[in-house]
Short mmCIF file of C-alpha atoms in Angstrom, two decimals:
data_model
loop_
_atom_site.label_atom_id
_atom_site.label_comp_id
_atom_site.label_asym_id
_atom_site.label_seq_id
_atom_site.Cartn_x
_atom_site.Cartn_y
_atom_site.Cartn_z
CA UNK S 12 -37.49 -48.43 -47.91
CA UNK S 13 -34.39 -48.00 -49.97
CA UNK S 14 -32.99 -45.53 -47.30
CA UNK S 15 -33.56 -48.38 -44.75
CA UNK S 16 -31.71 -50.69 -46.84
CA UNK S 17 -28.71 -48.31 -47.39
CA UNK S 18 -28.62 -48.02 -43.62
CA UNK S 19 -28.56 -51.69 -43.32
CA UNK S 20 -25.93 -52.10 -45.79
CA UNK S 21 -23.93 -49.37 -44.05
CA UNK S 22 -24.05 -51.24 -40.56
CA UNK S 23 -23.39 -54.51 -42.02
CA UNK S 24 -20.22 -53.14 -43.63
CA UNK S 25 -19.22 -51.43 -40.42
CA UNK S 26 -19.70 -54.69 -38.60
CA UNK S 27 -18.06 -56.96 -41.15
CA UNK S 28 -15.04 -54.44 -41.34
CA UNK S 29 -14.63 -53.97 -37.78
CA UNK S 30 -15.11 -57.79 -37.20
CA UNK S 31 -12.38 -58.66 -39.77
CA UNK S 32 -10.03 -55.95 -38.28
CA UNK S 33 -10.71 -57.32 -34.80
CA UNK S 34 -10.11 -60.92 -35.64
CA UNK S 35 -6.72 -59.85 -37.17
CA UNK S 36 -5.70 -57.77 -34.14
CA UNK S 37 -6.70 -60.60 -31.98
CA UNK S 38 -4.38 -63.18 -33.95
CA UNK S 39 -1.71 -60.62 -34.08
CA UNK S 40 -1.80 -59.98 -30.39
CA UNK S 41 -2.05 -63.65 -29.54
CA UNK S 42 0.93 -64.34 -31.77
CA UNK S 43 2.89 -61.50 -30.09
CA UNK S 44 1.93 -62.93 -26.55
CA UNK S 45 3.11 -66.48 -27.60
CA UNK S 46 6.48 -65.25 -29.24
CA UNK S 47 7.37 -62.79 -26.36
CA UNK S 48 6.48 -65.50 -23.54
CA UNK S 49 8.50 -68.16 -25.25
CA UNK S 50 11.41 -65.71 -25.65
CA UNK S 51 11.51 -64.77 -21.93
CA UNK S 52 10.95 -68.62 -21.10
CA UNK S 53 14.26 -69.42 -23.23
CA UNK S 54 16.04 -66.53 -21.56
CA UNK S 55 15.31 -68.04 -18.09
CA UNK S 56 16.38 -71.35 -19.06
CA UNK S 57 19.61 -69.98 -20.56
CA UNK S 58 20.38 -68.12 -17.18
CA UNK S 59 19.75 -71.42 -15.18
CA UNK S 60 22.11 -73.24 -17.43
CA UNK S 61 24.74 -70.72 -16.79
CA UNK S 62 24.21 -70.79 -12.98
CA UNK S 63 24.70 -74.46 -12.99
CA UNK S 64 27.75 -74.15 -14.93
CA UNK S 65 29.55 -71.79 -12.65
CA UNK S 66 28.09 -72.66 -9.27
CA UNK S 67 30.79 -73.88 -6.78
CA UNK S 68 28.66 -74.33 -3.79
CA UNK S 69 24.97 -73.77 -2.76
CA UNK S 70 25.71 -70.84 -0.46
CA UNK S 71 25.38 -67.73 -2.88
CA UNK S 72 23.02 -68.16 -5.70
CA UNK S 73 21.64 -65.16 -7.80
CA UNK S 74 18.40 -63.42 -6.32
CA UNK S 75 15.34 -65.47 -6.67
CA UNK S 76 17.11 -68.79 -7.37
CA UNK S 77 18.02 -71.76 -5.02
CA UNK S 78 20.66 -74.38 -5.42
CA UNK S 79 20.96 -78.02 -4.40
CA UNK S 80 24.24 -80.23 -4.63
CA UNK S 81 24.31 -84.03 -4.38
CA UNK S 82 27.93 -85.37 -3.82
CA UNK S 83 29.13 -88.15 -6.10
CA UNK S 84 30.54 -90.35 -3.42
CA UNK S 85 28.82 -89.84 -0.31
CA UNK S 86 25.46 -88.85 -1.93
CA UNK S 87 24.94 -86.05 0.55
CA UNK S 88 22.73 -83.36 -0.48
CA UNK S 89 23.04 -79.70 0.15
CA UNK S 90 20.54 -77.02 -0.33
CA UNK S 91 20.71 -73.12 -0.12
CA UNK S 92 19.87 -72.37 3.54
CA UNK S 93 17.55 -69.55 2.53
CA UNK S 94 15.25 -71.89 0.77
CA UNK S 95 11.69 -72.64 2.37
CA UNK S 96 11.24 -76.01 3.46
CA UNK S 97 8.78 -76.85 0.66
CA UNK S 98 11.51 -75.62 -1.84
CA UNK S 99 14.08 -77.60 0.05
CA UNK S 100 11.98 -80.75 -0.41
CA UNK S 101 11.52 -79.80 -4.24
CA UNK S 102 15.25 -79.42 -4.74
CA UNK S 103 16.07 -82.62 -2.92
CA UNK S 104 13.66 -84.47 -5.12
CA UNK S 105 15.01 -82.97 -8.06
CA UNK S 106 18.64 -84.05 -7.46
CA UNK S 107 17.23 -87.51 -7.38
CA UNK S 108 15.88 -87.22 -10.79
CA UNK S 109 17.41 -87.69 -14.18
CA UNK S 110 18.92 -84.37 -15.78
CA UNK S 111 16.24 -82.21 -17.18
CA UNK S 112 13.93 -79.36 -16.71
CA UNK S 113 10.37 -79.14 -15.34
CA UNK S 114 8.00 -76.69 -13.66
CA UNK S 115 6.40 -77.49 -10.31
CA UNK S 116 4.81 -75.84 -7.20
CA UNK S 117 6.82 -75.11 -4.26
CA UNK S 118 3.75 -74.44 -1.98
CA UNK S 119 1.46 -71.62 -1.31
CA UNK S 120 0.84 -71.36 -5.00
CA UNK S 121 4.50 -70.65 -5.67
CA UNK S 122 5.60 -71.78 -9.01
CA UNK S 123 9.18 -72.50 -9.70
CA UNK S 124 11.27 -73.81 -12.65
CA UNK S 125 13.86 -76.49 -11.92
CA UNK S 126 16.89 -77.27 -13.91
CA UNK S 127 19.02 -80.48 -13.17
CA UNK S 128 22.38 -81.32 -14.61
CA UNK S 129 25.38 -83.77 -14.05
CA UNK S 130 28.92 -82.73 -13.93
CA UNK S 131 32.04 -84.57 -14.96
CA UNK S 132 33.03 -85.39 -11.42
CA UNK S 133 29.69 -87.27 -11.05
CA UNK S 134 27.90 -84.77 -8.95
CA UNK S 135 24.40 -83.77 -9.70
CA UNK S 136 23.22 -80.09 -9.36
CA UNK S 137 19.95 -78.61 -9.40
CA UNK S 138 18.73 -74.98 -9.47
CA UNK S 139 15.22 -73.46 -8.92
CA UNK S 140 14.07 -70.27 -10.01
CA UNK S 141 10.87 -68.34 -8.87
CA UNK S 142 8.46 -68.13 -11.91
CA UNK S 143 6.42 -65.35 -10.18
CA UNK S 144 8.23 -62.47 -11.97
CA UNK S 145 7.90 -64.31 -15.36
CA UNK S 146 4.24 -64.80 -14.90
CA UNK S 147 3.77 -61.20 -13.89
CA UNK S 148 5.61 -59.88 -17.02
CA UNK S 149 3.29 -62.22 -18.92
CA UNK S 150 0.37 -60.80 -17.28
CA UNK S 151 1.38 -57.26 -17.92
CA UNK S 152 2.23 -58.14 -21.35
CA UNK S 153 -1.38 -59.66 -21.85
CA UNK S 154 -3.19 -56.71 -20.36
CA UNK S 155 -1.03 -54.36 -22.46
CA UNK S 156 -1.97 -56.34 -25.58
CA UNK S 157 -5.68 -56.41 -24.54
CA UNK S 158 -5.81 -52.65 -24.15
CA UNK S 159 -3.91 -52.14 -27.47
CA UNK S 160 -6.68 -54.51 -29.21
CA UNK S 161 -9.57 -52.79 -27.56
CA UNK S 162 -8.05 -49.42 -28.66
CA UNK S 163 -7.46 -50.85 -32.19
CA UNK S 164 -10.88 -52.31 -32.28
CA UNK S 165 -12.16 -48.78 -31.38
CA UNK S 166 -10.28 -47.21 -34.15
CA UNK S 167 -11.49 -49.74 -36.54
CA UNK S 168 -15.14 -49.11 -35.68
CA UNK S 169 -14.48 -45.48 -36.43
CA UNK S 170 -12.62 -46.35 -39.39
CA UNK S 171 -15.13 -48.75 -40.69
CA UNK S 172 -17.75 -46.26 -40.08
CA UNK S 173 -16.13 -43.76 -42.04
CA UNK S 174 -15.19 -45.86 -44.99
CA UNK S 175 -18.78 -47.29 -45.08
CA UNK S 176 -20.33 -43.89 -45.21
CA UNK S 177 -17.99 -42.87 -48.00
CA UNK S 178 -18.80 -46.04 -49.91
CA UNK S 179 -22.64 -45.84 -49.42
CA UNK S 180 -22.67 -42.04 -49.91
CA UNK S 181 -22.34 -42.37 -53.91
CA UNK S 182 -25.07 -44.97 -53.67
CA UNK S 183 -27.45 -42.53 -51.67
CA UNK S 184 -26.55 -39.87 -54.11
CA UNK S 185 -27.32 -41.88 -57.22
CA UNK S 186 -30.48 -42.99 -55.48
CA UNK S 187 -31.43 -39.42 -54.75
CA UNK S 188 -30.54 -38.22 -58.29
CA UNK S 189 -32.46 -41.15 -59.88
CA UNK S 190 -35.49 -40.27 -57.81
CA UNK S 191 -35.20 -36.53 -58.91
CA UNK S 192 -34.64 -37.51 -62.45
CA UNK S 193 -37.75 -39.82 -62.55
CA UNK S 194 -39.93 -37.27 -60.86
CA UNK S 195 -38.73 -34.38 -63.13
CA UNK S 196 -39.01 -36.29 -66.12
CA UNK S 197 -42.37 -37.50 -65.15
CA UNK S 198 -43.36 -33.94 -64.71
CA UNK S 199 -42.12 -33.02 -67.99
CA UNK S 200 -43.85 -35.78 -69.85
CA UNK S 201 -47.04 -35.10 -68.11
CA UNK S 202 -48.00 -32.00 -69.64
CA UNK S 203 -47.64 -32.92 -73.19
CA UNK S 204 -49.14 -36.31 -72.63
CA UNK S 205 -52.21 -34.57 -71.05
CA UNK S 206 -52.31 -32.22 -73.97
CA UNK S 207 -52.01 -35.08 -76.53
CA UNK S 208 -54.65 -37.15 -74.64
CA UNK S 209 -57.02 -34.17 -74.46
CA UNK S 210 -56.83 -33.41 -78.12
CA UNK S 211 -57.29 -36.96 -79.29
CA UNK S 212 -60.40 -37.08 -77.08
CA UNK S 213 -61.71 -34.01 -78.77
CA UNK S 214 -60.83 -35.39 -82.40
CA UNK S 215 -62.58 -38.65 -81.46
CA UNK S 216 -65.84 -36.80 -80.42
CA UNK S 217 -65.67 -34.33 -83.53
CA UNK S 218 -64.82 -37.19 -86.08
CA UNK S 219 -68.55 -38.33 -85.36
CA UNK S 220 -70.34 -35.14 -86.45
CA UNK S 221 -67.82 -33.38 -88.73
CA UNK S 222 -66.30 -34.24 -91.99
CA UNK S 223 -62.72 -35.29 -91.97
CA UNK S 224 -61.65 -32.10 -94.07
CA UNK S 225 -62.69 -29.78 -91.12
CA UNK S 226 -60.46 -31.75 -88.77
CA UNK S 227 -57.26 -31.04 -90.74
CA UNK S 228 -55.95 -28.27 -88.35
CA UNK S 229 -56.44 -30.24 -85.18
CA UNK S 230 -54.82 -33.24 -86.78
CA UNK S 231 -51.80 -30.99 -87.48
CA UNK S 232 -51.89 -29.77 -83.97
CA UNK S 233 -52.00 -33.40 -82.70
CA UNK S 234 -48.97 -34.08 -85.01
CA UNK S 235 -47.16 -31.11 -83.37
CA UNK S 236 -48.05 -32.19 -79.94
CA UNK S 237 -46.56 -35.62 -80.74
CA UNK S 238 -43.45 -34.13 -82.14
CA UNK S 239 -43.13 -32.12 -78.86
CA UNK S 240 -43.43 -35.26 -76.74
CA UNK S 241 -40.95 -36.81 -79.02
CA UNK S 242 -38.48 -33.92 -78.48
CA UNK S 243 -38.71 -34.57 -74.72
CA UNK S 244 -37.72 -38.14 -75.17
CA UNK S 245 -35.04 -37.34 -77.66
CA UNK S 246 -33.57 -34.92 -75.19
CA UNK S 247 -33.53 -37.58 -72.35
CA UNK S 248 -31.72 -40.07 -74.76
CA UNK S 249 -29.18 -37.56 -76.09
CA UNK S 250 -28.46 -36.44 -72.74
CA UNK S 251 -27.73 -39.89 -71.43
CA UNK S 252 -25.61 -40.59 -74.42
CA UNK S 253 -23.62 -37.70 -74.24
CA UNK S 254 -22.91 -38.21 -70.32
CA UNK S 255 -21.97 -41.84 -70.58
CA UNK S 256 -20.78 -42.38 -74.14
CA UNK S 257 -17.86 -40.66 -75.88
CA UNK S 258 -18.81 -39.07 -79.15
CA UNK S 259 -17.79 -40.70 -82.45
CA UNK S 260 -14.81 -39.27 -84.32
CA UNK S 261 -16.64 -38.00 -87.42
CA UNK S 262 -16.13 -34.72 -89.07
CA UNK S 263 -19.12 -32.35 -88.75
CA UNK S 264 -19.59 -29.22 -90.20
CA UNK S 265 -21.25 -26.84 -87.46
CA UNK S 266 -22.24 -24.25 -90.19
CA UNK S 267 -24.35 -26.77 -92.14
CA UNK S 268 -25.85 -28.07 -88.82
CA UNK S 269 -26.83 -24.58 -87.95
CA UNK S 270 -28.33 -23.93 -91.29
CA UNK S 271 -30.38 -27.19 -90.89
CA UNK S 272 -31.55 -26.31 -87.40
CA UNK S 273 -32.62 -22.79 -88.56
CA UNK S 274 -34.49 -24.10 -91.43
CA UNK S 275 -36.45 -26.82 -89.30
CA UNK S 276 -37.55 -24.34 -86.79
CA UNK S 277 -38.45 -21.38 -89.18
CA UNK S 278 -42.13 -22.53 -89.01
CA UNK S 279 -42.06 -22.54 -85.17
CA UNK S 280 -40.49 -19.08 -84.97
CA UNK S 281 -43.15 -17.76 -87.56
CA UNK S 282 -45.80 -19.11 -85.47
CA UNK S 283 -44.51 -16.86 -82.43
CA UNK S 284 -43.71 -13.87 -84.79
CA UNK S 285 -39.97 -14.33 -84.30
CA UNK S 286 -37.45 -13.54 -86.81
CA UNK S 287 -34.89 -16.43 -86.86
CA UNK S 288 -31.84 -16.00 -89.10
CA UNK S 289 -28.42 -17.71 -89.32
CA UNK S 290 -24.82 -16.34 -90.25
CA UNK S 291 -22.09 -18.31 -91.22
CA UNK S 292 -18.53 -17.47 -92.75
CA UNK S 293 -17.55 -20.69 -94.22
CA UNK S 294 -17.21 -24.35 -93.10
CA UNK S 295 -16.60 -24.99 -89.60
CA UNK S 296 -15.66 -28.61 -89.03
CA UNK S 297 -15.23 -30.20 -85.71
CA UNK S 298 -15.01 -33.87 -84.67
CA UNK S 299 -17.94 -35.49 -82.90
CA UNK S 300 -21.50 -36.72 -83.21
CA UNK S 301 -23.82 -34.98 -85.70
CA UNK S 302 -26.81 -35.94 -83.78
CA UNK S 303 -25.66 -34.82 -80.34
CA UNK S 304 -24.42 -31.51 -81.97
CA UNK S 305 -27.54 -30.86 -83.80
CA UNK S 306 -29.78 -31.58 -80.80
CA UNK S 307 -27.51 -29.13 -78.83
CA UNK S 308 -27.96 -26.46 -81.48
CA UNK S 309 -31.72 -26.94 -81.59
CA UNK S 310 -31.88 -26.57 -77.86
CA UNK S 311 -30.07 -23.25 -77.74
CA UNK S 312 -32.45 -21.89 -80.67
CA UNK S 313 -35.51 -23.35 -78.88
CA UNK S 314 -34.31 -21.73 -75.59
CA UNK S 315 -33.85 -18.32 -77.47
CA UNK S 316 -37.28 -18.41 -79.14
CA UNK S 317 -38.79 -19.28 -75.91
CA UNK S 318 -37.62 -16.02 -74.25
CA UNK S 319 -38.34 -13.83 -77.00
CA UNK S 320 -41.58 -11.76 -77.20
CA UNK S 321 -43.61 -11.41 -80.49
CA UNK S 322 -41.76 -9.29 -83.06
CA UNK S 323 -38.40 -10.28 -81.66
CA UNK S 324 -35.38 -11.72 -83.08
CA UNK S 325 -33.03 -14.75 -82.79
CA UNK S 326 -29.66 -14.94 -84.57
CA UNK S 327 -27.42 -17.98 -85.04
CA UNK S 328 -23.79 -17.11 -85.82
CA UNK S 329 -21.23 -19.74 -86.72
CA UNK S 330 -17.62 -18.53 -86.74
CA UNK S 331 -14.06 -20.15 -86.70
CA UNK S 332 -11.39 -18.50 -84.38
CA UNK S 333 -8.21 -20.24 -84.83
CA UNK S 334 -8.31 -23.86 -83.42
CA UNK S 335 -11.97 -23.14 -82.18
CA UNK S 336 -15.37 -22.98 -83.65
CA UNK S 337 -17.95 -20.89 -81.87
CA UNK S 338 -21.76 -21.31 -82.27
CA UNK S 339 -23.35 -18.06 -81.02
CA UNK S 340 -27.41 -17.82 -80.41
CA UNK S 341 -28.35 -14.41 -79.70
CA UNK S 342 -31.73 -12.97 -78.86
CA UNK S 343 -33.29 -9.58 -77.89
CA UNK S 344 -35.90 -11.10 -75.39
CA UNK S 345 -36.23 -11.03 -71.64
CA UNK S 346 -32.55 -11.46 -70.97
CA UNK S 347 -31.38 -13.26 -67.82
CA UNK S 348 -30.10 -12.41 -64.21
CA UNK S 349 -26.31 -13.08 -64.34
CA UNK S 350 -26.72 -14.67 -60.79
CA UNK S 351 -29.00 -17.49 -62.47
CA UNK S 352 -26.50 -18.48 -65.21
CA UNK S 353 -24.74 -21.32 -63.42
CA UNK S 354 -28.29 -22.76 -62.49
CA UNK S 355 -29.61 -22.64 -66.04
CA UNK S 356 -27.34 -25.62 -66.95
CA UNK S 357 -28.68 -27.79 -64.28
CA UNK S 358 -31.32 -30.55 -65.46
CA UNK S 359 -34.97 -29.38 -65.38
CA UNK S 360 -33.92 -25.87 -64.23
CA UNK S 361 -35.92 -22.97 -65.47
CA UNK S 362 -35.34 -19.27 -65.57
CA UNK S 363 -37.68 -16.74 -63.70
CA UNK S 364 -38.93 -15.36 -67.09
CA UNK S 365 -39.74 -16.80 -70.50
CA UNK S 366 -41.91 -19.21 -72.19
CA UNK S 367 -42.01 -21.51 -75.15
CA UNK S 368 -40.93 -25.30 -75.63
CA UNK S 369 -38.63 -25.45 -72.89
CA UNK S 370 -38.60 -28.93 -71.19
CA UNK S 371 -35.82 -28.25 -68.65
CA UNK S 372 -33.22 -30.49 -70.43
CA UNK S 373 -32.24 -28.22 -73.00
CA UNK S 374 -29.31 -26.23 -71.45
CA UNK S 375 -28.17 -29.13 -69.46
CA UNK S 376 -28.06 -31.11 -72.60
CA UNK S 377 -25.93 -28.50 -74.37
CA UNK S 378 -23.46 -28.46 -71.45
CA UNK S 379 -23.28 -32.15 -71.45
CA UNK S 380 -22.65 -32.49 -75.24
CA UNK S 381 -20.11 -29.61 -75.00
CA UNK S 382 -18.17 -31.45 -72.42
CA UNK S 383 -18.36 -34.75 -74.36
CA UNK S 384 -16.74 -32.82 -77.36
CA UNK S 385 -14.12 -31.15 -75.08
CA UNK S 386 -15.69 -27.96 -75.41
CA UNK S 387 -17.51 -25.39 -73.16
CA UNK S 388 -20.90 -23.30 -73.25
CA UNK S 389 -21.14 -19.91 -71.76
CA UNK S 390 -23.88 -17.37 -71.47
CA UNK S 391 -23.84 -13.51 -71.28
CA UNK S 392 -26.81 -11.22 -70.69
CA UNK S 393 -28.84 -8.87 -68.48
CA UNK S 394 -32.43 -8.46 -67.54
CA UNK S 395 -34.35 -7.04 -70.47
CA UNK S 396 -31.35 -6.93 -72.82
CA UNK S 397 -31.33 -10.26 -74.24
CA UNK S 398 -28.97 -13.21 -73.86
CA UNK S 399 -26.15 -14.77 -75.93
CA UNK S 400 -25.08 -18.46 -75.72
CA UNK S 401 -21.85 -19.54 -76.85
CA UNK S 402 -20.94 -23.15 -77.68
CA UNK S 403 -17.22 -23.39 -78.13
CA UNK S 404 -15.80 -26.62 -79.62
CA UNK S 405 -12.31 -27.56 -80.87
CA UNK S 406 -12.00 -27.23 -84.52
CA UNK S 407 -11.06 -30.16 -86.80
#
C-alpha cells in the first residue's frame, strides 16, 4: 500500500511538474509568436510607407506590390498594369477612401494589405502588398514554435520523471529502513519478552505450591531478564539520540567510565567464567554525553564477553595519546573474519561466531556514538585469535 502511494505521488509529481513546464513553454511560445508577427507586420507597414513616399508613377513598383494613383485635378486613376482585375478593383476603391491602412481579400483567397496616403500636390496614392509571404512566415514560425514546445515538453517529462524519482527515492529508502528497523527490533525484543513471559508463568504456578523463600533464585532470574529487556530498549534510545542529537558539551573522564562499566559487568563475566579487568593510566577527559559514552563502552565489553569461551579474558584499557583518548577492549575469544569487520557495525548485524547478550545494536550504537563525538571505532583480529575494538575520541 505504501509503495503504491509512493508510485502515485511520483506520477502526480511528474504530471504537475511537466504540466507547469508545458504551460510556461506555451506562454513563452505564444508571446514569441505575437511579438515576432507584430515586428514583421510593422516592417511591412514601414516598407509600404516608403514606397508611397518615393513612387513617381505606377509602372514599376517593388516585387509583390502594386500602385494606384488618383490625379488631383482630373481625378483620373492609374493602376499598375500587372495587377489582376480583382486587385485593380481593390486599388481603385482604395484611392477613393480616406488615408489609412487596411487588410482585404483580392479574390481567390488572396489577402493583401493596402496603404493610402495623400501628397502635398493633392494627389492620392495607394499601394497594395501581397500578404501571402507574411502569412507563410508566420505559419512557419508557428510550426517551429510548436515543434520546440513539444520537444521541450518531452524534455520536461524526462526531467520531471528524473526529479520525481530522486525526490521520492529518499522516502522509499526511509520507508524500507523503517520497516527493516521495526522488523529487526521486533525480532530482538521477541526473545527476551518470551523468556520473561515464560518465567513469569512458571513463577505464578510455583508460587501456589512452594514457599516464597524457594523462589528467590527464579525471581533473581526474572529481574535479570527484565534488565536484559531494558538493555535492548536502552540501546534503541541511545542509538536514536546519538544519530539525531549532538552530544552535550560536558567533560567526561573515560577512565572513570571504564571502571564503572567493568564493575557493573563483573557479575555477568563471572557467570560466564570470564576474567574481566580494566587498566587505566590516569584521567582521560573528553567532551560528550556521559550516558552515551558509558552505553558505548558497555556495548564493547558485552560484545567481547559474548565471544569468549569459559576461562577466557577480556581487558579494557584506557590511554591518552597526545590529543586523543583510546578505549581498547581486547578479548582472546573466537576472533573474527576481517572480511566481516565493516558489516559488524551495521544495525542488527551478527558475526558468524559467538554468543552472549548480543542484541544486534551494540556495535552500531558504538559507531554512532563515536561519530557523534567526532571520533571513530576500529576493529582488528583474526579467526581463533581474539579481537580488539578501539574507540578513539578527541581529548578534552
